[in-house]
PDB file of C-alpha atoms and ligand atoms in Angstrom:
ATOM      1  CA  MET A   1      65.526 162.476 -74.975  1.00 37.00           C
ATOM      2  CA  ILE A   2      62.410 163.217 -77.002  1.00 39.00           C
ATOM      3  CA  ARG A   3      61.189 159.712 -76.344  1.00 42.00           C
ATOM      4  CA  PHE A   4      61.832 160.155 -72.625  1.00 40.00           C
ATOM      5  CA  LEU A   5      59.841 163.377 -72.551  1.00 40.00           C
ATOM      6  CA  SER A   6      56.925 161.934 -74.435  1.00 43.00           C
ATOM      7  CA  ARG A   7      56.779 159.021 -72.021  1.00 44.00           C
ATOM      8  CA  PHE A   8      56.956 161.049 -68.840  1.00 41.00           C
ATOM      9  CA  ALA A   9      55.812 164.550 -69.644  1.00 44.00           C
ATOM     10  CA  ALA A  10      52.063 164.081 -69.407  1.00 45.00           C
ATOM     11  CA  PRO A  11      51.639 163.051 -65.748  1.00 46.00           C
ATOM     12  CA  LEU A  12      54.352 165.417 -64.556  1.00 44.00           C
ATOM     13  CA  THR A  13      52.708 168.310 -66.399  1.00 46.00           C
ATOM     14  CA  VAL A  14      49.377 167.530 -64.767  1.00 45.00           C
ATOM     15  CA  ALA A  15      51.009 167.514 -61.349  1.00 47.00           C
ATOM     16  CA  ALA A  16      52.849 170.762 -62.043  1.00 45.00           C
ATOM     17  CA  LEU A  17      49.676 172.509 -63.223  1.00 46.00           C
ATOM     18  CA  MET A  18      47.762 171.383 -60.168  1.00 46.00           C
ATOM     19  CA  ALA A  19      50.548 172.412 -57.789  1.00 46.00           C
ATOM     20  CA  ALA A  20      50.675 175.816 -59.497  1.00 46.00           C
ATOM     21  CA  ALA A  21      46.916 176.418 -59.221  1.00 45.00           C
ATOM     22  CA  PRO A  22      46.517 179.918 -57.792  1.00 47.00           C
ATOM     23  CA  ALA A  23      45.331 179.919 -54.188  1.00 45.00           C
ATOM     24  CA  ALA A  24      42.892 182.740 -54.983  1.00 52.00           C
ATOM     25  CA  GLN A  25      40.780 180.319 -56.991  1.00 64.00           C
ATOM     26  CA  ALA A  26      40.272 177.882 -54.128  1.00 83.00           C
ATOM     27  CA  GLY A  27      37.263 177.965 -51.915  1.00 95.00           C
ATOM     28  CA  VAL A  28      33.652 178.971 -52.318  1.00 97.00           C
ATOM     29  CA  MET A  29      32.901 180.992 -55.465  1.00 97.00           C
ATOM     30  CA  PHE A  30      29.143 181.358 -55.022  1.00 98.00           C
ATOM     31  CA  THR A  31      26.355 180.521 -52.595  1.00 98.00           C
ATOM     32  CA  ASP A  32      22.619 181.185 -52.687  1.00 98.00           C
ATOM     33  CA  ASN A  33      20.096 180.309 -49.948  1.00 98.00           C
ATOM     34  CA  PHE A  34      17.117 181.844 -51.808  1.00 98.00           C
ATOM     35  CA  ASN A  35      16.053 183.676 -48.641  1.00 98.00           C
ATOM     36  CA  ALA A  36      16.191 187.283 -49.842  1.00 97.00           C
ATOM     37  CA  GLU A  37      14.048 187.369 -52.984  1.00 97.00           C
ATOM     38  CA  SER A  38      10.618 187.907 -51.409  1.00 97.00           C
ATOM     39  CA  THR A  39       8.824 187.699 -48.057  1.00 96.00           C
ATOM     40  CA  SER A  40       5.849 185.852 -49.549  1.00 96.00           C
ATOM     41  CA  ASN A  41       5.154 183.090 -52.049  1.00 97.00           C
ATOM     42  CA  VAL A  42       5.338 184.179 -55.676  1.00 98.00           C
ATOM     43  CA  LEU A  43       4.035 181.819 -58.350  1.00 98.00           C
ATOM     44  CA  ASN A  44       5.863 181.820 -61.698  1.00 98.00           C
ATOM     45  CA  PHE A  45       8.667 183.867 -60.174  1.00 98.00           C
ATOM     46  CA  ASN A  46      11.411 185.308 -62.374  1.00 97.00           C
ATOM     47  CA  GLY A  47      13.014 187.889 -60.109  1.00 97.00           C
ATOM     48  CA  PHE A  48      15.869 185.831 -58.694  1.00 98.00           C
ATOM     49  CA  ASP A  49      18.993 187.647 -57.569  1.00 95.00           C
ATOM     50  CA  HIS A  50      21.324 185.203 -59.321  1.00 98.00           C
ATOM     51  CA  TRP A  51      19.259 183.166 -61.807  1.00 98.00           C
ATOM     52  CA  SER A  52      17.249 183.526 -65.002  1.00 98.00           C
ATOM     53  CA  VAL A  53      14.241 181.299 -65.655  1.00 98.00           C
ATOM     54  CA  SER A  54      13.535 180.179 -69.222  1.00 98.00           C
ATOM     55  CA  ALA A  55      11.497 177.563 -71.133  1.00 97.00           C
ATOM     56  CA  GLY A  56       8.776 177.527 -68.458  1.00 98.00           C
ATOM     57  CA  THR A  57       8.241 178.596 -64.851  1.00 98.00           C
ATOM     58  CA  VAL A  58       9.232 177.952 -61.235  1.00 98.00           C
ATOM     59  CA  ASP A  59       7.549 179.078 -57.987  1.00 98.00           C
ATOM     60  CA  TYR A  60       9.206 181.025 -55.176  1.00 98.00           C
ATOM     61  CA  ILE A  61       8.246 179.443 -51.853  1.00 98.00           C
ATOM     62  CA  ARG A  62       8.408 180.801 -48.292  1.00 98.00           C
ATOM     63  CA  SER A  63       8.859 178.008 -45.786  1.00 98.00           C
ATOM     64  CA  GLY A  64       5.643 176.722 -44.201  1.00 95.00           C
ATOM     65  CA  VAL A  65       3.400 179.340 -45.811  1.00 93.00           C
ATOM     66  CA  GLN A  66       0.211 178.290 -47.600  1.00 83.00           C
ATOM     67  CA  TYR A  67       1.476 175.261 -49.538  1.00 85.00           C
ATOM     68  CA  LYS A  68       2.854 173.274 -46.559  1.00 89.00           C
ATOM     69  CA  ILE A  69       6.258 173.221 -48.230  1.00 97.00           C
ATOM     70  CA  ASN A  70       9.237 173.590 -45.884  1.00 98.00           C
ATOM     71  CA  CYS A  71      12.572 175.032 -46.940  1.00 98.00           C
ATOM     72  CA  VAL A  72      15.907 173.938 -45.445  1.00 98.00           C
ATOM     73  CA  GLY A  73      15.984 174.764 -41.739  1.00 97.00           C
ATOM     74  CA  GLY A  74      12.210 175.358 -41.634  1.00 97.00           C
ATOM     75  CA  SER A  75      12.472 179.056 -42.509  1.00 97.00           C
ATOM     76  CA  GLY A  76      13.365 181.413 -45.330  1.00 98.00           C
ATOM     77  CA  GLY A  77      12.788 180.772 -49.008  1.00 98.00           C
ATOM     78  CA  CYS A  78      13.281 178.001 -51.559  1.00 98.00           C
ATOM     79  CA  VAL A  79      12.027 177.042 -55.023  1.00 98.00           C
ATOM     80  CA  ASP A  80       9.423 174.671 -56.449  1.00 98.00           C
ATOM     81  CA  LEU A  81      11.199 173.763 -59.680  1.00 98.00           C
ATOM     82  CA  ASP A  82       7.914 173.200 -61.541  1.00 98.00           C
ATOM     83  CA  GLY A  83       5.948 176.469 -61.562  1.00 98.00           C
ATOM     84  CA  SER A  84       2.232 176.958 -62.157  1.00 98.00           C
ATOM     85  CA  THR A  85       1.935 177.077 -65.920  1.00 98.00           C
ATOM     86  CA  GLY A  86       2.175 173.329 -66.665  1.00 98.00           C
ATOM     87  CA  ASN A  87       5.695 173.789 -67.997  1.00 98.00           C
ATOM     88  CA  ALA A  88       8.677 173.381 -65.663  1.00 98.00           C
ATOM     89  CA  GLY A  89      11.259 176.105 -66.187  1.00 98.00           C
ATOM     90  CA  VAL A  90      15.042 175.958 -66.393  1.00 98.00           C
ATOM     91  CA  MET A  91      17.104 178.068 -63.990  1.00 98.00           C
ATOM     92  CA  SER A  92      20.473 179.255 -65.270  1.00 98.00           C
ATOM     93  CA  SER A  93      23.005 181.375 -63.409  1.00 98.00           C
ATOM     94  CA  THR A  94      23.117 184.982 -64.560  1.00 98.00           C
ATOM     95  CA  THR A  95      26.863 184.828 -63.911  1.00 98.00           C
ATOM     96  CA  VAL A  96      29.041 183.249 -66.578  1.00 98.00           C
ATOM     97  CA  TYR A  97      31.941 181.414 -64.979  1.00 98.00           C
ATOM     98  CA  ASN A  98      35.350 181.176 -66.639  1.00 98.00           C
ATOM     99  CA  LEU A  99      36.437 177.688 -65.697  1.00 98.00           C
ATOM    100  CA  THR A 100      40.108 176.823 -65.862  1.00 96.00           C
ATOM    101  CA  ALA A 101      41.510 173.600 -67.273  1.00 97.00           C
ATOM    102  CA  GLY A 102      43.068 171.402 -64.617  1.00 93.00           C
ATOM    103  CA  LEU A 103      40.875 172.617 -61.752  1.00 95.00           C
ATOM    104  CA  THR A 104      37.927 170.711 -60.335  1.00 97.00           C
ATOM    105  CA  TYR A 105      34.693 172.608 -59.742  1.00 98.00           C
ATOM    106  CA  LEU A 106      31.903 171.373 -57.480  1.00 98.00           C
ATOM    107  CA  PHE A 107      28.305 172.538 -57.990  1.00 98.00           C
ATOM    108  CA  SER A 108      26.073 171.414 -55.149  1.00 98.00           C
ATOM    109  CA  LEU A 109      22.477 172.052 -54.161  1.00 98.00           C
ATOM    110  CA  ASP A 110      19.910 170.819 -51.663  1.00 98.00           C
ATOM    111  CA  LEU A 111      16.868 169.015 -53.061  1.00 98.00           C
ATOM    112  CA  SER A 112      13.805 167.484 -51.382  1.00 98.00           C
ATOM    113  CA  GLY A 113      10.763 165.644 -52.705  1.00 98.00           C
ATOM    114  CA  ASN A 114       7.874 167.851 -53.816  1.00 98.00           C
ATOM    115  CA  GLN A 115       6.312 167.532 -50.289  1.00 98.00           C
ATOM    116  CA  VAL A 116       2.736 167.971 -51.562  1.00 97.00           C
ATOM    117  CA  ARG A 117       1.754 165.116 -53.871  1.00 96.00           C
ATOM    118  CA  ARG A 118       2.483 161.402 -54.197  1.00 97.00           C
ATOM    119  CA  GLU A 119       4.721 161.352 -57.255  1.00 97.00           C
ATOM    120  CA  GLY A 120       8.357 161.238 -58.197  1.00 98.00           C
ATOM    121  CA  ASN A 121      10.133 164.101 -59.903  1.00 98.00           C
ATOM    122  CA  THR A 122      13.499 164.316 -61.622  1.00 98.00           C
ATOM    123  CA  VAL A 123      15.809 167.310 -61.668  1.00 98.00           C
ATOM    124  CA  THR A 124      18.840 167.601 -63.943  1.00 98.00           C
ATOM    125  CA  PHE A 125      21.556 170.041 -62.902  1.00 98.00           C
ATOM    126  CA  GLY A 126      25.153 170.797 -63.732  1.00 98.00           C
ATOM    127  CA  PHE A 127      27.554 172.917 -65.751  1.00 98.00           C
ATOM    128  CA  ALA A 128      26.347 173.990 -69.205  1.00 98.00           C
ATOM    129  CA  ASP A 129      27.807 175.925 -72.112  1.00 98.00           C
ATOM    130  CA  SER A 130      27.367 179.625 -71.319  1.00 98.00           C
ATOM    131  CA  SER A 131      25.868 180.295 -74.759  1.00 97.00           C
ATOM    132  CA  ASN A 132      23.723 177.123 -74.925  1.00 98.00           C
ATOM    133  CA  ILE A 133      22.305 176.037 -71.574  1.00 98.00           C
ATOM    134  CA  ASN A 134      20.920 172.840 -73.095  1.00 97.00           C
ATOM    135  CA  LEU A 135      24.475 171.649 -73.692  1.00 98.00           C
ATOM    136  CA  PHE A 136      25.833 170.211 -70.451  1.00 98.00           C
ATOM    137  CA  TYR A 137      29.565 169.770 -69.830  1.00 98.00           C
ATOM    138  CA  ALA A 138      28.798 167.738 -66.705  1.00 98.00           C
ATOM    139  CA  SER A 139      25.459 166.962 -65.093  1.00 98.00           C
ATOM    140  CA  ASP A 140      23.519 164.612 -62.863  1.00 98.00           C
ATOM    141  CA  ALA A 141      19.836 163.649 -62.705  1.00 98.00           C
ATOM    142  CA  ILE A 142      18.213 163.251 -59.274  1.00 98.00           C
ATOM    143  CA  THR A 143      14.844 161.521 -58.827  1.00 98.00           C
ATOM    144  CA  LEU A 144      13.046 161.879 -55.480  1.00 98.00           C
ATOM    145  CA  SER A 145       9.677 160.783 -54.059  1.00 98.00           C
ATOM    146  CA  GLN A 146       7.185 163.092 -52.360  1.00 98.00           C
ATOM    147  CA  ASN A 147       8.573 162.783 -48.815  1.00 98.00           C
ATOM    148  CA  ASP A 148      12.299 162.425 -49.466  1.00 98.00           C
ATOM    149  CA  PRO A 149      13.991 164.946 -47.105  1.00 98.00           C
ATOM    150  CA  PHE A 150      16.469 167.624 -48.142  1.00 98.00           C
ATOM    151  CA  LYS A 151      19.873 166.260 -49.018  1.00 98.00           C
ATOM    152  CA  THR A 152      22.899 167.802 -50.736  1.00 98.00           C
ATOM    153  CA  TYR A 153      23.739 166.645 -54.265  1.00 98.00           C
ATOM    154  CA  THR A 154      26.963 167.541 -56.092  1.00 98.00           C
ATOM    155  CA  VAL A 155      28.203 167.548 -59.677  1.00 98.00           C
ATOM    156  CA  ALA A 156      31.987 167.692 -60.175  1.00 98.00           C
ATOM    157  CA  PHE A 157      33.492 169.129 -63.351  1.00 98.00           C
ATOM    158  CA  SER A 158      37.178 169.145 -64.342  1.00 97.00           C
ATOM    159  CA  PRO A 159      37.445 170.939 -67.691  1.00 98.00           C
ATOM    160  CA  THR A 160      40.184 169.675 -69.995  1.00 97.00           C
ATOM    161  CA  GLY A 161      40.317 173.104 -71.659  1.00 97.00           C
ATOM    162  CA  ASN A 162      39.242 176.541 -70.451  1.00 98.00           C
ATOM    163  CA  VAL A 163      35.456 176.977 -70.851  1.00 98.00           C
ATOM    164  CA  THR A 164      32.774 179.526 -70.026  1.00 98.00           C
ATOM    165  CA  ALA A 165      29.855 177.935 -68.226  1.00 98.00           C
ATOM    166  CA  ARG A 166      26.593 178.649 -66.479  1.00 98.00           C
ATOM    167  CA  LEU A 167      25.106 176.668 -63.618  1.00 99.00           C
ATOM    168  CA  VAL A 168      21.822 175.123 -64.765  1.00 99.00           C
ATOM    169  CA  ILE A 169      18.955 173.453 -62.867  1.00 98.00           C
ATOM    170  CA  GLY A 170      15.773 172.055 -64.449  1.00 98.00           C
ATOM    171  CA  ASN A 171      12.872 169.847 -63.376  1.00 98.00           C
ATOM    172  CA  GLY A 172      11.644 167.391 -65.999  1.00 96.00           C
ATOM    173  CA  GLY A 173       8.099 167.526 -67.351  1.00 92.00           C
ATOM    174  CA  GLY A 174       5.495 170.072 -66.349  1.00 96.00           C
ATOM    175  CA  ASP A 175       2.525 169.406 -64.048  1.00 97.00           C
ATOM    176  CA  ASN A 176       3.026 172.265 -61.563  1.00 97.00           C
ATOM    177  CA  VAL A 177       4.655 170.056 -58.879  1.00 98.00           C
ATOM    178  CA  GLY A 178       8.421 169.635 -58.838  1.00 98.00           C
ATOM    179  CA  LEU A 179      11.337 168.996 -56.517  1.00 98.00           C
ATOM    180  CA  ILE A 180      12.143 171.693 -53.955  1.00 98.00           C
ATOM    181  CA  LEU A 181      15.483 173.506 -54.364  1.00 98.00           C
ATOM    182  CA  ASP A 182      17.496 175.299 -51.678  1.00 98.00           C
ATOM    183  CA  ASN A 183      21.150 176.230 -50.997  1.00 98.00           C
ATOM    184  CA  ALA A 184      23.091 176.264 -54.257  1.00 98.00           C
ATOM    185  CA  LYS A 185      26.888 176.430 -54.059  1.00 98.00           C
ATOM    186  CA  LEU A 186      29.868 176.552 -56.421  1.00 98.00           C
ATOM    187  CA  GLU A 187      33.323 175.853 -55.038  1.00 98.00           C
ATOM    188  CA  VAL A 188      36.835 174.777 -55.899  1.00 96.00           C
ATOM    189  CA  PRO A 189      38.616 172.398 -53.508  1.00 85.00           C
ATOM    190  CA  GLU A 190      41.859 173.643 -51.952  1.00 78.00           C
ATOM    191  CA  PRO A 191      44.777 173.421 -54.444  1.00 68.00           C
ATOM    192  CA  GLY A 192      46.880 171.614 -51.828  1.00 63.00           C
ATOM    193  CA  THR A 193      44.476 168.696 -51.994  1.00 60.00           C
ATOM    194  CA  LEU A 194      44.553 168.698 -55.782  1.00 56.00           C
ATOM    195  CA  ALA A 195      48.351 169.021 -55.883  1.00 61.00           C
ATOM    196  CA  LEU A 196      48.731 165.985 -53.639  1.00 60.00           C
ATOM    197  CA  LEU A 197      46.232 164.116 -55.786  1.00 56.00           C
ATOM    198  CA  GLY A 198      48.120 165.154 -58.925  1.00 61.00           C
ATOM    199  CA  LEU A 199      51.505 164.071 -57.503  1.00 59.00           C
ATOM    200  CA  GLY A 200      49.965 160.782 -56.431  1.00 58.00           C
ATOM    201  CA  LEU A 201      48.634 160.191 -59.929  1.00 53.00           C
ATOM    202  CA  ALA A 202      51.991 161.155 -61.457  1.00 58.00           C
ATOM    203  CA  ALA A 203      53.820 158.725 -59.159  1.00 57.00           C
ATOM    204  CA  LEU A 204      51.323 156.028 -60.062  1.00 52.00           C
ATOM    205  CA  GLY A 205      51.841 156.783 -63.753  1.00 55.00           C
ATOM    206  CA  LEU A 206      55.640 156.519 -63.373  1.00 53.00           C
ATOM    207  CA  ARG A 207      55.364 153.237 -61.502  1.00 57.00           C
ATOM    208  CA  ARG A 208      53.058 151.813 -64.158  1.00 56.00           C
ATOM    209  CA  ARG A 209      55.368 152.915 -66.958  1.00 56.00           C
ATOM    210  CA  ARG A 210      58.427 151.487 -65.176  1.00 58.00           C
ATOM    211  CA  ALA A 211      56.617 148.215 -64.540  1.00 53.00           C
ATOM    212  CA  ALA A 212      55.714 148.066 -68.236  1.00 48.00           C
TER     213      ALA A 212
HETATM  214 CA1  LIG B   1      16.529 178.876 -48.130  1.00 72.17          CA
HETATM  215 CA1  LIG B   2       4.431 174.648 -58.657  1.00 72.17          CA
HETATM  216 CA1  LIG B   3       5.663 166.720 -61.297  1.00 72.17          CA
END
């Protein structure tokens, strides 16, 4: 009996946890379109509603004003991820998120090329340790050329144990021109989808074990 449990418990437990994921945790946990912070450009801005800037600076941009930088939709605000001090800053969410083992979290944002100068820039973003934002649990690095249009990029994170995390975004280097950020979002896919996925994986695991 013990042997039976050890052979079959793991995939079934995963499926059970996923099926039992509380519905309240599904859906969008956070969105930010960066439209409300200011009505004008602000260089070296650190007054974000939902983010702290450290280790350098970023610029708050109003679409189409002065620097010929357009935000998503051609209006509102967005962020030049390399400010005006020759040292690109790191944005970290002021909110600390308690992430639950067994759930999948999706952090997405819109990025475009710098729009103003012929060069590539790389932005690293993802989920980092809430007490050490240099320590990423899951991250991706996106490199774009000057005229690459806005597109949505997503990092998925499925913690194997409960963790506390911040969302972190940082442009590499520091020459006052970085990728343009708009529309950040944190969400959890519907548990129904995950439960089906979990049951599918469990069934696959059983088939493989039986075949072996
Ligand atoms: Ca915006
Ligand atoms: Ca800048
Ligand atoms: Ca640059």
